mmCIF file of C-alpha atoms in Angstrom:
data_model
loop_
_atom_site.group_PDB
_atom_site.id
_atom_site.type_symbol
_atom_site.label_atom_id
_atom_site.label_comp_id
_atom_site.label_asym_id
_atom_site.label_seq_id
_atom_site.Cartn_x
_atom_site.Cartn_y
_atom_site.Cartn_z
ATOM 1 C CA UNK A 942 0.069 0.013 0.051
ATOM 2 C CA UNK A 943 1.132 3.433 -0.801
ATOM 3 C CA UNK A 944 1.110 5.539 2.489
ATOM 4 C CA UNK A 945 -1.535 8.301 2.406
ATOM 5 C CA UNK A 946 -2.605 7.938 -1.088
ATOM 6 C CA UNK A 947 -5.433 10.181 -2.240
ATOM 7 C CA UNK A 948 -8.690 8.622 -3.256
ATOM 8 C CA UNK A 949 -11.913 9.604 -5.083
ATOM 9 C CA UNK A 950 -15.277 8.311 -3.631
ATOM 10 C CA UNK A 951 -18.471 8.136 -5.678
ATOM 11 C CA UNK A 952 -20.865 8.199 -2.785
ATOM 12 C CA UNK A 953 -23.877 6.850 -4.485
ATOM 13 C CA UNK A 954 -27.428 6.155 -3.087
ATOM 14 C CA UNK A 955 -27.032 2.431 -4.169
ATOM 15 C CA UNK A 956 -23.356 1.860 -4.670
ATOM 16 C CA UNK A 957 -19.983 3.280 -3.311
ATOM 17 C CA UNK A 958 -17.082 3.283 -5.645
ATOM 18 C CA UNK A 959 -13.577 4.191 -4.717
ATOM 19 C CA UNK A 960 -10.871 5.070 -7.252
ATOM 20 C CA UNK A 961 -7.287 6.193 -7.234
ATOM 21 C CA UNK A 962 -5.372 8.259 -9.867
ATOM 22 C CA UNK A 963 -3.335 5.371 -11.255
ATOM 23 C CA UNK A 964 -5.557 2.125 -10.777
ATOM 24 C CA UNK A 965 -8.906 3.605 -11.549
ATOM 25 C CA UNK A 966 -11.897 1.815 -9.594
ATOM 26 C CA UNK A 967 -10.337 -0.214 -6.769
ATOM 27 C CA UNK A 968 -13.436 -0.922 -4.739
ATOM 28 C CA UNK A 969 -17.143 -1.353 -5.423
ATOM 29 C CA UNK A 970 -19.581 -1.852 -2.623
ATOM 30 C CA UNK A 971 -23.440 -1.464 -2.139
ATOM 31 C CA UNK A 972 -24.254 1.423 0.046
ATOM 32 C CA UNK A 973 -25.705 -0.828 2.767
ATOM 33 C CA UNK A 974 -24.692 -1.178 6.367
ATOM 34 C CA UNK A 975 -25.926 -3.582 9.000
ATOM 35 C CA UNK A 976 -25.655 -3.222 12.808
ATOM 36 C CA UNK A 977 -26.905 -4.763 16.015
ATOM 37 C CA UNK A 978 -29.490 -2.659 17.548
ATOM 38 C CA UNK A 979 -28.812 -4.003 21.079
ATOM 39 C CA UNK A 980 -25.183 -3.124 21.172
ATOM 40 C CA UNK A 981 -24.810 -0.556 18.332
ATOM 41 C CA UNK A 982 -21.892 -2.542 16.971
ATOM 42 C CA UNK A 983 -21.395 -2.295 13.136
ATOM 43 C CA UNK A 984 -21.681 -5.881 11.742
ATOM 44 C CA UNK A 985 -21.213 -5.452 7.855
ATOM 45 C CA UNK A 986 -20.620 -3.099 5.069
ATOM 46 C CA UNK A 987 -21.492 -3.453 1.516
ATOM 47 C CA UNK A 988 -22.286 -6.632 -0.261
ATOM 48 C CA UNK A 989 -22.446 -8.720 2.944
ATOM 49 C CA UNK A 990 -25.022 -6.129 4.449
ATOM 50 C CA UNK A 991 -27.031 -6.017 1.193
ATOM 51 C CA UNK A 992 -27.672 -9.723 1.419
ATOM 52 C CA UNK A 993 -29.317 -9.036 4.876
ATOM 53 C CA UNK A 994 -31.933 -6.595 3.456
ATOM 54 C CA UNK A 995 -35.379 -7.887 4.266
ATOM 55 C CA UNK A 996 -34.026 -10.963 6.063
ATOM 56 C CA UNK A 997 -32.888 -9.749 9.363
ATOM 57 C CA UNK A 998 -34.066 -10.875 12.839
ATOM 58 C CA UNK A 999 -35.276 -8.237 15.330
ATOM 59 C CA UNK A 1000 -32.007 -7.359 16.883
ATOM 60 C CA UNK A 1001 -30.109 -6.759 13.553
ATOM 61 C CA UNK A 1002 -30.906 -4.006 11.149
ATOM 62 C CA UNK A 1003 -29.777 -3.378 7.492
ATOM 63 C CA UNK A 1004 -29.711 0.252 6.577
ATOM 64 C CA UNK A 1005 -29.195 2.216 3.363
ATOM 65 C CA UNK A 1006 -27.785 5.425 4.862
ATOM 66 C CA UNK A 1007 -28.077 7.400 1.593
ATOM 67 C CA UNK A 1008 -31.396 8.346 0.067
ATOM 68 C CA UNK A 1009 -32.050 10.462 -3.102
ATOM 69 C CA UNK A 1010 -28.343 11.389 -3.358
ATOM 70 C CA UNK A 1011 -28.190 12.860 0.200
ATOM 71 C CA UNK A 1012 -27.287 11.484 3.558
ATOM 72 C CA UNK A 1013 -30.218 10.425 5.446
ATOM 73 C CA UNK A 1014 -28.373 8.744 8.418
ATOM 74 C CA UNK A 1015 -25.243 10.559 9.234
ATOM 75 C CA UNK A 1016 -23.831 8.372 11.817
ATOM 76 C CA UNK A 1017 -24.212 5.269 9.520
ATOM 77 C CA UNK A 1018 -22.735 7.118 6.620
ATOM 78 C CA UNK A 1019 -19.660 8.153 8.734
ATOM 79 C CA UNK A 1020 -19.096 4.570 9.976
ATOM 80 C CA UNK A 1021 -19.488 3.214 6.429
ATOM 81 C CA UNK A 1022 -17.013 5.653 5.052
ATOM 82 C CA UNK A 1023 -14.632 4.932 7.776
ATOM 83 C CA UNK A 1024 -14.628 1.222 7.078
ATOM 84 C CA UNK A 1025 -14.347 1.808 3.329
ATOM 85 C CA UNK A 1026 -11.364 4.071 3.805
ATOM 86 C CA UNK A 1027 -9.793 1.417 6.105
ATOM 87 C CA UNK A 1028 -10.253 -1.234 3.461
ATOM 88 C CA UNK A 1029 -8.459 0.819 0.741
ATOM 89 C CA UNK A 1030 -5.749 2.536 2.886
ATOM 90 C CA UNK A 1031 -4.700 -0.381 5.152
ATOM 91 C CA UNK A 1032 -1.816 0.892 7.369
ATOM 92 C CA UNK A 1033 -1.027 4.629 6.556
ATOM 93 C CA UNK A 1034 1.202 7.196 8.074
ATOM 94 C CA UNK A 1035 -0.594 10.161 6.488
ATOM 95 C CA UNK A 1036 -4.358 10.577 6.046
ATOM 96 C CA UNK A 1037 -5.580 10.822 2.361
ATOM 97 C CA UNK A 1038 -7.192 13.823 0.518
ATOM 98 C CA UNK A 1039 -10.610 12.603 -0.713
ATOM 99 C CA UNK A 1040 -12.689 14.018 -3.498
ATOM 100 C CA UNK A 1041 -16.281 12.856 -3.105
ATOM 101 C CA UNK A 1042 -19.067 13.189 -5.936
ATOM 102 C CA UNK A 1043 -22.324 14.970 -4.946
ATOM 103 C CA UNK A 1044 -25.513 15.859 -6.919
ATOM 104 C CA UNK A 1045 -25.598 19.319 -8.820
ATOM 105 C CA UNK A 1046 -28.675 20.398 -6.635
ATOM 106 C CA UNK A 1047 -26.999 19.703 -3.186
ATOM 107 C CA UNK A 1048 -27.935 22.161 -0.489
ATOM 108 C CA UNK A 1049 -25.345 23.686 1.745
ATOM 109 C CA UNK A 1050 -26.552 21.455 4.699
ATOM 110 C CA UNK A 1051 -26.298 18.386 2.682
ATOM 111 C CA UNK A 1052 -22.819 19.681 1.477
ATOM 112 C CA UNK A 1053 -21.579 20.152 4.997
ATOM 113 C CA UNK A 1054 -22.684 16.717 6.170
ATOM 114 C CA UNK A 1055 -20.751 15.216 3.185
ATOM 115 C CA UNK A 1056 -17.602 17.010 4.173
ATOM 116 C CA UNK A 1057 -17.921 16.242 7.943
ATOM 117 C CA UNK A 1058 -18.508 12.489 7.253
ATOM 118 C CA UNK A 1059 -15.402 12.501 5.161
ATOM 119 C CA UNK A 1060 -13.237 14.195 7.640
ATOM 120 C CA UNK A 1061 -14.732 11.828 10.366
ATOM 121 C CA UNK A 1062 -13.934 8.890 8.261
ATOM 122 C CA UNK A 1063 -10.257 9.737 8.191
ATOM 123 C CA UNK A 1064 -9.576 12.315 5.391
ATOM 124 C CA UNK A 1065 -7.058 14.912 5.723
ATOM 125 C CA UNK A 1066 -8.841 17.235 3.415
ATOM 126 C CA UNK A 1067 -12.332 16.668 1.660
ATOM 127 C CA UNK A 1068 -13.141 18.190 -1.901
ATOM 128 C CA UNK A 1069 -16.528 17.865 -3.499
ATOM 129 C CA UNK A 1070 -17.182 17.599 -7.274
ATOM 130 C CA UNK A 1071 -20.365 17.797 -9.064
ATOM 131 C CA UNK A 1072 -21.385 14.265 -10.354
ATOM 132 C CA UNK A 1073 -21.897 15.234 -14.142
ATOM 133 C CA UNK A 1074 -18.596 16.981 -14.082
ATOM 134 C CA UNK A 1075 -16.821 13.935 -12.896
ATOM 135 C CA UNK A 1076 -18.790 11.749 -15.179
ATOM 136 C CA UNK A 1077 -17.840 13.947 -18.296
ATOM 137 C CA UNK A 1078 -14.109 13.588 -17.239
ATOM 138 C CA UNK A 1079 -14.532 9.883 -16.780
ATOM 139 C CA UNK A 1080 -16.123 9.408 -20.000
ATOM 140 C CA UNK A 1081 -13.123 11.146 -21.711
ATOM 141 C CA UNK A 1082 -14.861 14.275 -23.026
ATOM 142 C CA UNK A 1083 -12.500 17.466 -23.408
ATOM 143 C CA UNK A 1084 -14.694 19.901 -21.395
ATOM 144 C CA UNK A 1085 -11.741 22.541 -21.180
ATOM 145 C CA UNK A 1086 -12.690 24.194 -24.586
ATOM 146 C CA UNK A 1087 -15.565 26.702 -25.227
ATOM 147 C CA UNK A 1088 -17.536 23.858 -26.629
ATOM 148 C CA UNK A 1089 -20.993 22.594 -25.153
ATOM 149 C CA UNK A 1090 -21.456 18.964 -23.995
ATOM 150 C CA UNK A 1091 -24.612 17.752 -22.226
ATOM 151 C CA UNK A 1092 -24.110 14.784 -19.589
ATOM 152 C CA UNK A 1093 -27.100 12.847 -18.044
ATOM 153 C CA UNK A 1094 -25.950 10.816 -14.995
ATOM 154 C CA UNK A 1095 -28.558 8.543 -13.940
ATOM 155 C CA UNK A 1096 -27.582 7.045 -10.600
ATOM 156 C CA UNK A 1097 -29.358 5.067 -7.887
ATOM 157 C CA UNK A 1098 -30.964 8.263 -5.988
ATOM 158 C CA UNK A 1099 -30.808 11.106 -8.447
ATOM 159 C CA UNK A 1100 -30.490 12.089 -12.109
ATOM 160 C CA UNK A 1101 -28.193 14.860 -12.743
ATOM 161 C CA UNK A 1102 -28.462 16.748 -16.081
ATOM 162 C CA UNK A 1103 -25.746 19.224 -16.863
ATOM 163 C CA UNK A 1104 -24.355 21.301 -19.786
ATOM 164 C CA UNK A 1105 -20.542 21.786 -19.547
ATOM 165 C CA UNK A 1106 -18.076 24.205 -21.110
ATOM 166 C CA UNK A 1107 -14.915 25.502 -20.164
ATOM 167 C CA UNK A 1108 -14.393 23.051 -17.325
ATOM 168 C CA UNK A 1109 -17.568 24.277 -15.625
ATOM 169 C CA UNK A 1110 -21.296 23.708 -15.400
ATOM 170 C CA UNK A 1111 -23.266 26.207 -17.358
ATOM 171 C CA UNK A 1112 -26.810 24.899 -16.728
ATOM 172 C CA UNK A 1113 -27.850 22.004 -14.615
ATOM 173 C CA UNK A 1114 -30.828 20.285 -12.829
ATOM 174 C CA UNK A 1115 -30.849 17.430 -10.296
ATOM 175 C CA UNK A 1116 -34.022 15.090 -9.918
ATOM 176 C CA UNK A 1117 -34.593 12.935 -7.079
ATOM 177 C CA UNK A 1118 -35.501 10.203 -9.571
ATOM 178 C CA UNK A 1119 -32.976 7.502 -10.333
ATOM 179 C CA UNK A 1120 -32.782 3.657 -9.846
ATOM 180 C CA UNK A 1121 -34.621 3.768 -6.519
ATOM 181 C CA UNK A 1122 -37.564 5.583 -8.194
ATOM 182 C CA UNK A 1123 -37.752 2.912 -10.965
ATOM 183 C CA UNK A 1124 -37.639 0.039 -8.484
ATOM 184 C CA UNK A 1125 -40.443 1.647 -6.396
ATOM 185 C CA UNK A 1126 -42.605 2.160 -9.612
ATOM 186 C CA UNK A 1127 -42.016 -1.356 -10.423
ATOM 187 C CA UNK A 1128 -43.118 -2.583 -6.909
ATOM 188 C CA UNK A 1129 -46.220 -0.281 -7.104
ATOM 189 C CA UNK A 1130 -47.149 -1.504 -10.639
ATOM 190 C CA UNK A 1131 -46.859 -5.256 -9.806
ATOM 191 C CA UNK A 1132 -49.035 -4.699 -6.549
ATOM 192 C CA UNK A 1133 -51.525 -2.769 -8.506
ATOM 193 C CA UNK A 1134 -51.805 -5.078 -11.380
ATOM 194 C CA UNK A 1135 -51.419 -8.411 -9.731
ATOM 195 C CA UNK A 1136 -51.979 -8.012 -6.074
ATOM 196 C CA UNK A 1137 -48.526 -9.193 -5.309
ATOM 197 C CA UNK A 1138 -45.890 -7.551 -3.071
ATOM 198 C CA UNK A 1139 -42.334 -7.982 -4.107
ATOM 199 C CA UNK A 1140 -39.248 -6.769 -2.423
ATOM 200 C CA UNK A 1141 -36.621 -4.118 -3.433
ATOM 201 C CA UNK A 1142 -33.957 -6.571 -4.337
ATOM 202 C CA UNK A 1143 -36.517 -8.471 -6.554
ATOM 203 C CA UNK A 1144 -37.547 -5.218 -8.171
ATOM 204 C CA UNK A 1145 -33.953 -4.436 -8.919
ATOM 205 C CA UNK A 1146 -33.168 -7.807 -10.375
ATOM 206 C CA UNK A 1147 -36.283 -7.462 -12.495
ATOM 207 C CA UNK A 1148 -35.358 -3.915 -13.615
ATOM 208 C CA UNK A 1149 -31.935 -5.168 -14.774
ATOM 209 C CA UNK A 1150 -33.106 -8.242 -16.333
ATOM 210 C CA UNK A 1151 -36.048 -7.084 -18.489
ATOM 211 C CA UNK A 1152 -36.509 -3.467 -17.765
ATOM 212 C CA UNK A 1153 -36.920 -1.169 -20.520
ATOM 213 C CA UNK A 1154 -37.913 2.709 -20.981
ATOM 214 C CA UNK A 1155 -38.554 2.350 -24.854
ATOM 215 C CA UNK A 1156 -40.744 -0.239 -26.523
ATOM 216 C CA UNK A 1157 -38.882 -3.393 -27.496
ATOM 217 C CA UNK A 1158 -39.538 -4.984 -30.965
ATOM 218 C CA UNK A 1159 -40.325 -8.256 -28.976
ATOM 219 C CA UNK A 1160 -41.359 -8.397 -25.468
ATOM 220 C CA UNK A 1161 -39.658 -10.635 -23.010
ATOM 221 C CA UNK A 1162 -41.087 -12.163 -19.798
ATOM 222 C CA UNK A 1163 -39.986 -13.613 -16.646
ATOM 223 C CA UNK A 1164 -41.634 -15.214 -13.575
ATOM 224 C CA UNK A 1165 -41.491 -13.303 -10.281
ATOM 225 C CA UNK A 1166 -42.127 -14.414 -6.659
ATOM 226 C CA UNK A 1167 -43.790 -12.309 -4.222
ATOM 227 C CA UNK A 1168 -46.462 -12.319 -1.612
ATOM 228 C CA UNK A 1169 -50.141 -12.395 -2.424
ATOM 229 C CA UNK A 1170 -51.904 -9.479 -0.685
ATOM 230 C CA UNK A 1171 -55.176 -11.388 -0.689
ATOM 231 C CA UNK A 1172 -54.127 -14.800 0.724
ATOM 232 C CA UNK A 1173 -50.737 -13.679 2.427
ATOM 233 C CA UNK A 1174 -49.319 -16.676 0.663
ATOM 234 C CA UNK A 1175 -46.374 -17.071 -1.817
ATOM 235 C CA UNK A 1176 -47.383 -16.585 -5.371
ATOM 236 C CA UNK A 1177 -45.610 -16.543 -8.914
ATOM 237 C CA UNK A 1178 -46.666 -14.199 -11.565
ATOM 238 C CA UNK A 1179 -45.353 -13.382 -15.124
ATOM 239 C CA UNK A 1180 -43.977 -9.905 -15.633
ATOM 240 C CA UNK A 1181 -43.096 -8.745 -19.203
ATOM 241 C CA UNK A 1182 -40.774 -6.008 -20.469
ATOM 242 C CA UNK A 1183 -44.030 -4.128 -21.527
ATOM 243 C CA UNK A 1184 -45.040 -4.144 -18.094
ATOM 244 C CA UNK A 1185 -41.780 -2.536 -16.991
ATOM 245 C CA UNK A 1186 -42.106 0.155 -19.784
ATOM 246 C CA UNK A 1187 -45.522 0.984 -18.496
ATOM 247 C CA UNK A 1188 -44.340 1.168 -14.861
ATOM 248 C CA UNK A 1189 -41.361 3.201 -15.596
ATOM 249 C CA UNK A 1190 -43.267 5.768 -17.751
ATOM 250 C CA UNK A 1191 -43.891 8.293 -14.910
ATOM 251 C CA UNK A 1192 -40.235 8.429 -13.882
ATOM 252 C CA UNK A 1193 -38.902 8.662 -17.466
ATOM 253 C CA UNK A 1194 -41.238 11.625 -18.223
ATOM 254 C CA UNK A 1195 -39.909 13.504 -15.404
ATOM 255 C CA UNK A 1196 -36.312 12.936 -16.734
ATOM 256 C CA UNK A 1197 -37.331 13.899 -20.266
ATOM 257 C CA UNK A 1198 -38.883 17.158 -18.913
ATOM 258 C CA UNK A 1199 -35.977 18.004 -16.956
ATOM 259 C CA UNK A 1200 -33.786 17.499 -19.920
ATOM 260 C CA UNK A 1201 -35.969 19.815 -22.028
ATOM 261 C CA UNK A 1202 -35.882 22.341 -19.175
ATOM 262 C CA UNK A 1203 -32.147 22.428 -19.277
ATOM 263 C CA UNK A 1204 -31.827 22.661 -22.940
ATOM 264 C CA UNK A 1205 -34.353 25.646 -22.898
ATOM 265 C CA UNK A 1206 -32.165 27.358 -20.423
ATOM 266 C CA UNK A 1207 -28.966 26.864 -22.286
ATOM 267 C CA UNK A 1208 -27.572 29.525 -24.510
ATOM 268 C CA UNK A 1209 -28.206 28.910 -28.134
ATOM 269 C CA UNK A 1210 -24.576 28.524 -29.283
ATOM 270 C CA UNK A 1211 -23.917 25.798 -26.662
ATOM 271 C CA UNK A 1212 -27.298 24.075 -27.753
ATOM 272 C CA UNK A 1213 -25.967 24.027 -31.341
ATOM 273 C CA UNK A 1214 -22.716 22.480 -29.954
ATOM 274 C CA UNK A 1215 -24.673 19.746 -28.111
ATOM 275 C CA UNK A 1216 -26.757 19.045 -31.185
ATOM 276 C CA UNK A 1217 -23.449 18.248 -33.088
ATOM 277 C CA UNK A 1218 -21.615 16.652 -30.132
ATOM 278 C CA UNK A 1219 -24.529 14.613 -28.965
ATOM 279 C CA UNK A 1220 -25.840 13.768 -25.449
ATOM 280 C CA UNK A 1221 -23.759 11.246 -23.330
ATOM 281 C CA UNK A 1222 -25.475 9.218 -20.852
ATOM 282 C CA UNK A 1223 -23.743 7.800 -17.613
ATOM 283 C CA UNK A 1224 -24.680 6.154 -14.379
ATOM 284 C CA UNK A 1225 -25.654 2.536 -13.849
ATOM 285 C CA UNK A 1226 -29.332 3.285 -14.546
ATOM 286 C CA UNK A 1227 -28.696 4.776 -17.931
ATOM 287 C CA UNK A 1228 -28.027 1.209 -18.988
ATOM 288 C CA UNK A 1229 -31.771 0.562 -18.854
ATOM 289 C CA UNK A 1230 -32.679 -0.736 -22.254
ATOM 290 C CA UNK A 1231 -33.697 1.881 -24.729
ATOM 291 C CA UNK A 1232 -32.644 4.983 -22.605
ATOM 292 C CA UNK A 1233 -30.591 6.324 -25.408
ATOM 293 C CA UNK A 1234 -33.219 5.782 -28.075
ATOM 294 C CA UNK A 1235 -35.798 7.365 -25.707
ATOM 295 C CA UNK A 1236 -33.998 10.647 -25.242
ATOM 296 C CA UNK A 1237 -32.700 10.837 -28.938
ATOM 297 C CA UNK A 1238 -36.444 10.471 -30.065
ATOM 298 C CA UNK A 1239 -37.605 13.197 -27.641
ATOM 299 C CA UNK A 1240 -34.732 15.616 -28.307
ATOM 300 C CA UNK A 1241 -33.894 14.940 -31.869
ATOM 301 C CA UNK A 1242 -30.249 14.760 -30.666
ATOM 302 C CA UNK A 1243 -27.941 11.683 -30.901
ATOM 303 C CA UNK A 1244 -27.709 10.208 -27.680
ATOM 304 C CA UNK A 1245 -25.366 7.209 -26.580
ATOM 305 C CA UNK A 1246 -24.157 5.789 -23.312
ATOM 306 C CA UNK A 1247 -20.542 6.136 -22.367
ATOM 307 C CA UNK A 1248 -18.255 3.202 -22.159
ATOM 308 C CA UNK A 1249 -18.275 1.807 -18.528
ATOM 309 C CA UNK A 1250 -21.294 4.202 -17.979
ATOM 310 C CA UNK A 1251 -21.646 2.919 -14.360
ATOM 311 C CA UNK A 1252 -17.945 3.716 -13.645
ATOM 312 C CA UNK A 1253 -17.680 7.142 -15.239
ATOM 313 C CA UNK A 1254 -18.038 9.423 -12.038
ATOM 314 C CA UNK A 1255 -15.465 7.239 -10.178
ATOM 315 C CA UNK A 1256 -13.030 7.142 -12.934
ATOM 316 C CA UNK A 1257 -13.479 10.922 -13.341
ATOM 317 C CA UNK A 1258 -12.856 11.504 -9.593
ATOM 318 C CA UNK A 1259 -9.623 9.359 -9.982
ATOM 319 C CA UNK A 1260 -8.365 11.662 -12.926
ATOM 320 C CA UNK A 1261 -9.352 14.670 -10.934
ATOM 321 C CA UNK A 1262 -6.767 13.546 -8.108
ATOM 322 C CA UNK A 1263 -4.185 14.712 -10.518
ATOM 323 C CA UNK A 1264 -5.119 18.381 -9.754
ATOM 324 C CA UNK A 1265 -6.073 17.768 -6.097
ATOM 325 C CA UNK A 1266 -3.232 19.931 -4.957
ATOM 326 C CA UNK A 1267 -4.653 22.932 -6.717
ATOM 327 C CA UNK A 1268 -8.261 22.579 -5.600
ATOM 328 C CA UNK A 1269 -10.125 24.641 -2.983
ATOM 329 C CA UNK A 1270 -11.691 22.523 -0.121
ATOM 330 C CA UNK A 1271 -15.421 22.111 -0.209
ATOM 331 C CA UNK A 1272 -17.263 22.418 -3.610
ATOM 332 C CA UNK A 1273 -15.074 22.791 -6.553
ATOM 333 C CA UNK A 1274 -15.567 24.125 -10.048
ATOM 334 C CA UNK A 1275 -12.703 23.307 -12.286
ATOM 335 C CA UNK A 1276 -13.139 26.522 -14.297
ATOM 336 C CA UNK A 1277 -11.421 28.409 -11.316
ATOM 337 C CA UNK A 1278 -8.179 26.797 -12.288
ATOM 338 C CA UNK A 1279 -5.889 28.485 -14.803
ATOM 339 C CA UNK A 1280 -4.866 25.344 -16.591
ATOM 340 C CA UNK A 1281 -6.304 21.765 -16.480
ATOM 341 C CA UNK A 1282 -5.019 18.775 -18.321
ATOM 342 C CA UNK A 1283 -7.324 15.936 -18.984
#
């Protein structure tokens, strides 16, 4: 281990990713912790804790400390970050500097909570970077020029839409609509249509397996197990990709409206650039089938998913560590820097 090496943390609602400047992503864990309620002892962090969701006895609770891109349980977030930093740092003589990604619509209170949690977890200094900016860097876009790029980062808790130019955010909007909203919509749809209740884990597996936000040429279907709300007994129902399309419609409409809103507020010259450069999709939930086709059809702008879309923010944070010595603590805008090499 390199003593005191700096790290980037993509602190997502669903997943935490840790990256370094030279190695890229070195750790990926679900944003879940489990603890013993009687003793307050932290039991597990990440995948081991996620397996406990919905399956714990009375004295053990599995918690997701992030909600809609913000910290909802500060103590658990701090303890989770401390464990994650310990995993990647091992023995170190010097505390690391950490860059943490945040949604574009973060409030000052939420911002302070992230910084405090990072310091408490063992950081020497904490810097914040807006997720779409990190995603653009991770996707390999050259955002240093006076040329407009639009990035739509669809994460677990939020969707961040931003127009970037000259290393800064020109226009942006952050929605509390991401993977969790898609999961909730699917749970409600199956409950309403089949009178069957499924869990969050099942909904997520269903979303990843056959979920779509644009009509498929040929529908696919799978069988899903849940609890019948009429009898209280286990029941198996068939769910098709067409069902998921209908379930997701309300959430996708919110995202499309936000995209239109950002484009309307963007200077015409940058809109012309975006029309030529296209729209880039990043974030794990941008990989839902048909997202690029949906946005392209509704904006008339070529849209495509970035390579390793789910890793773009973390990779961008890793690259940004090259300039960490020139950054100001707290929220950062790279356009403040005189020079930037991507």
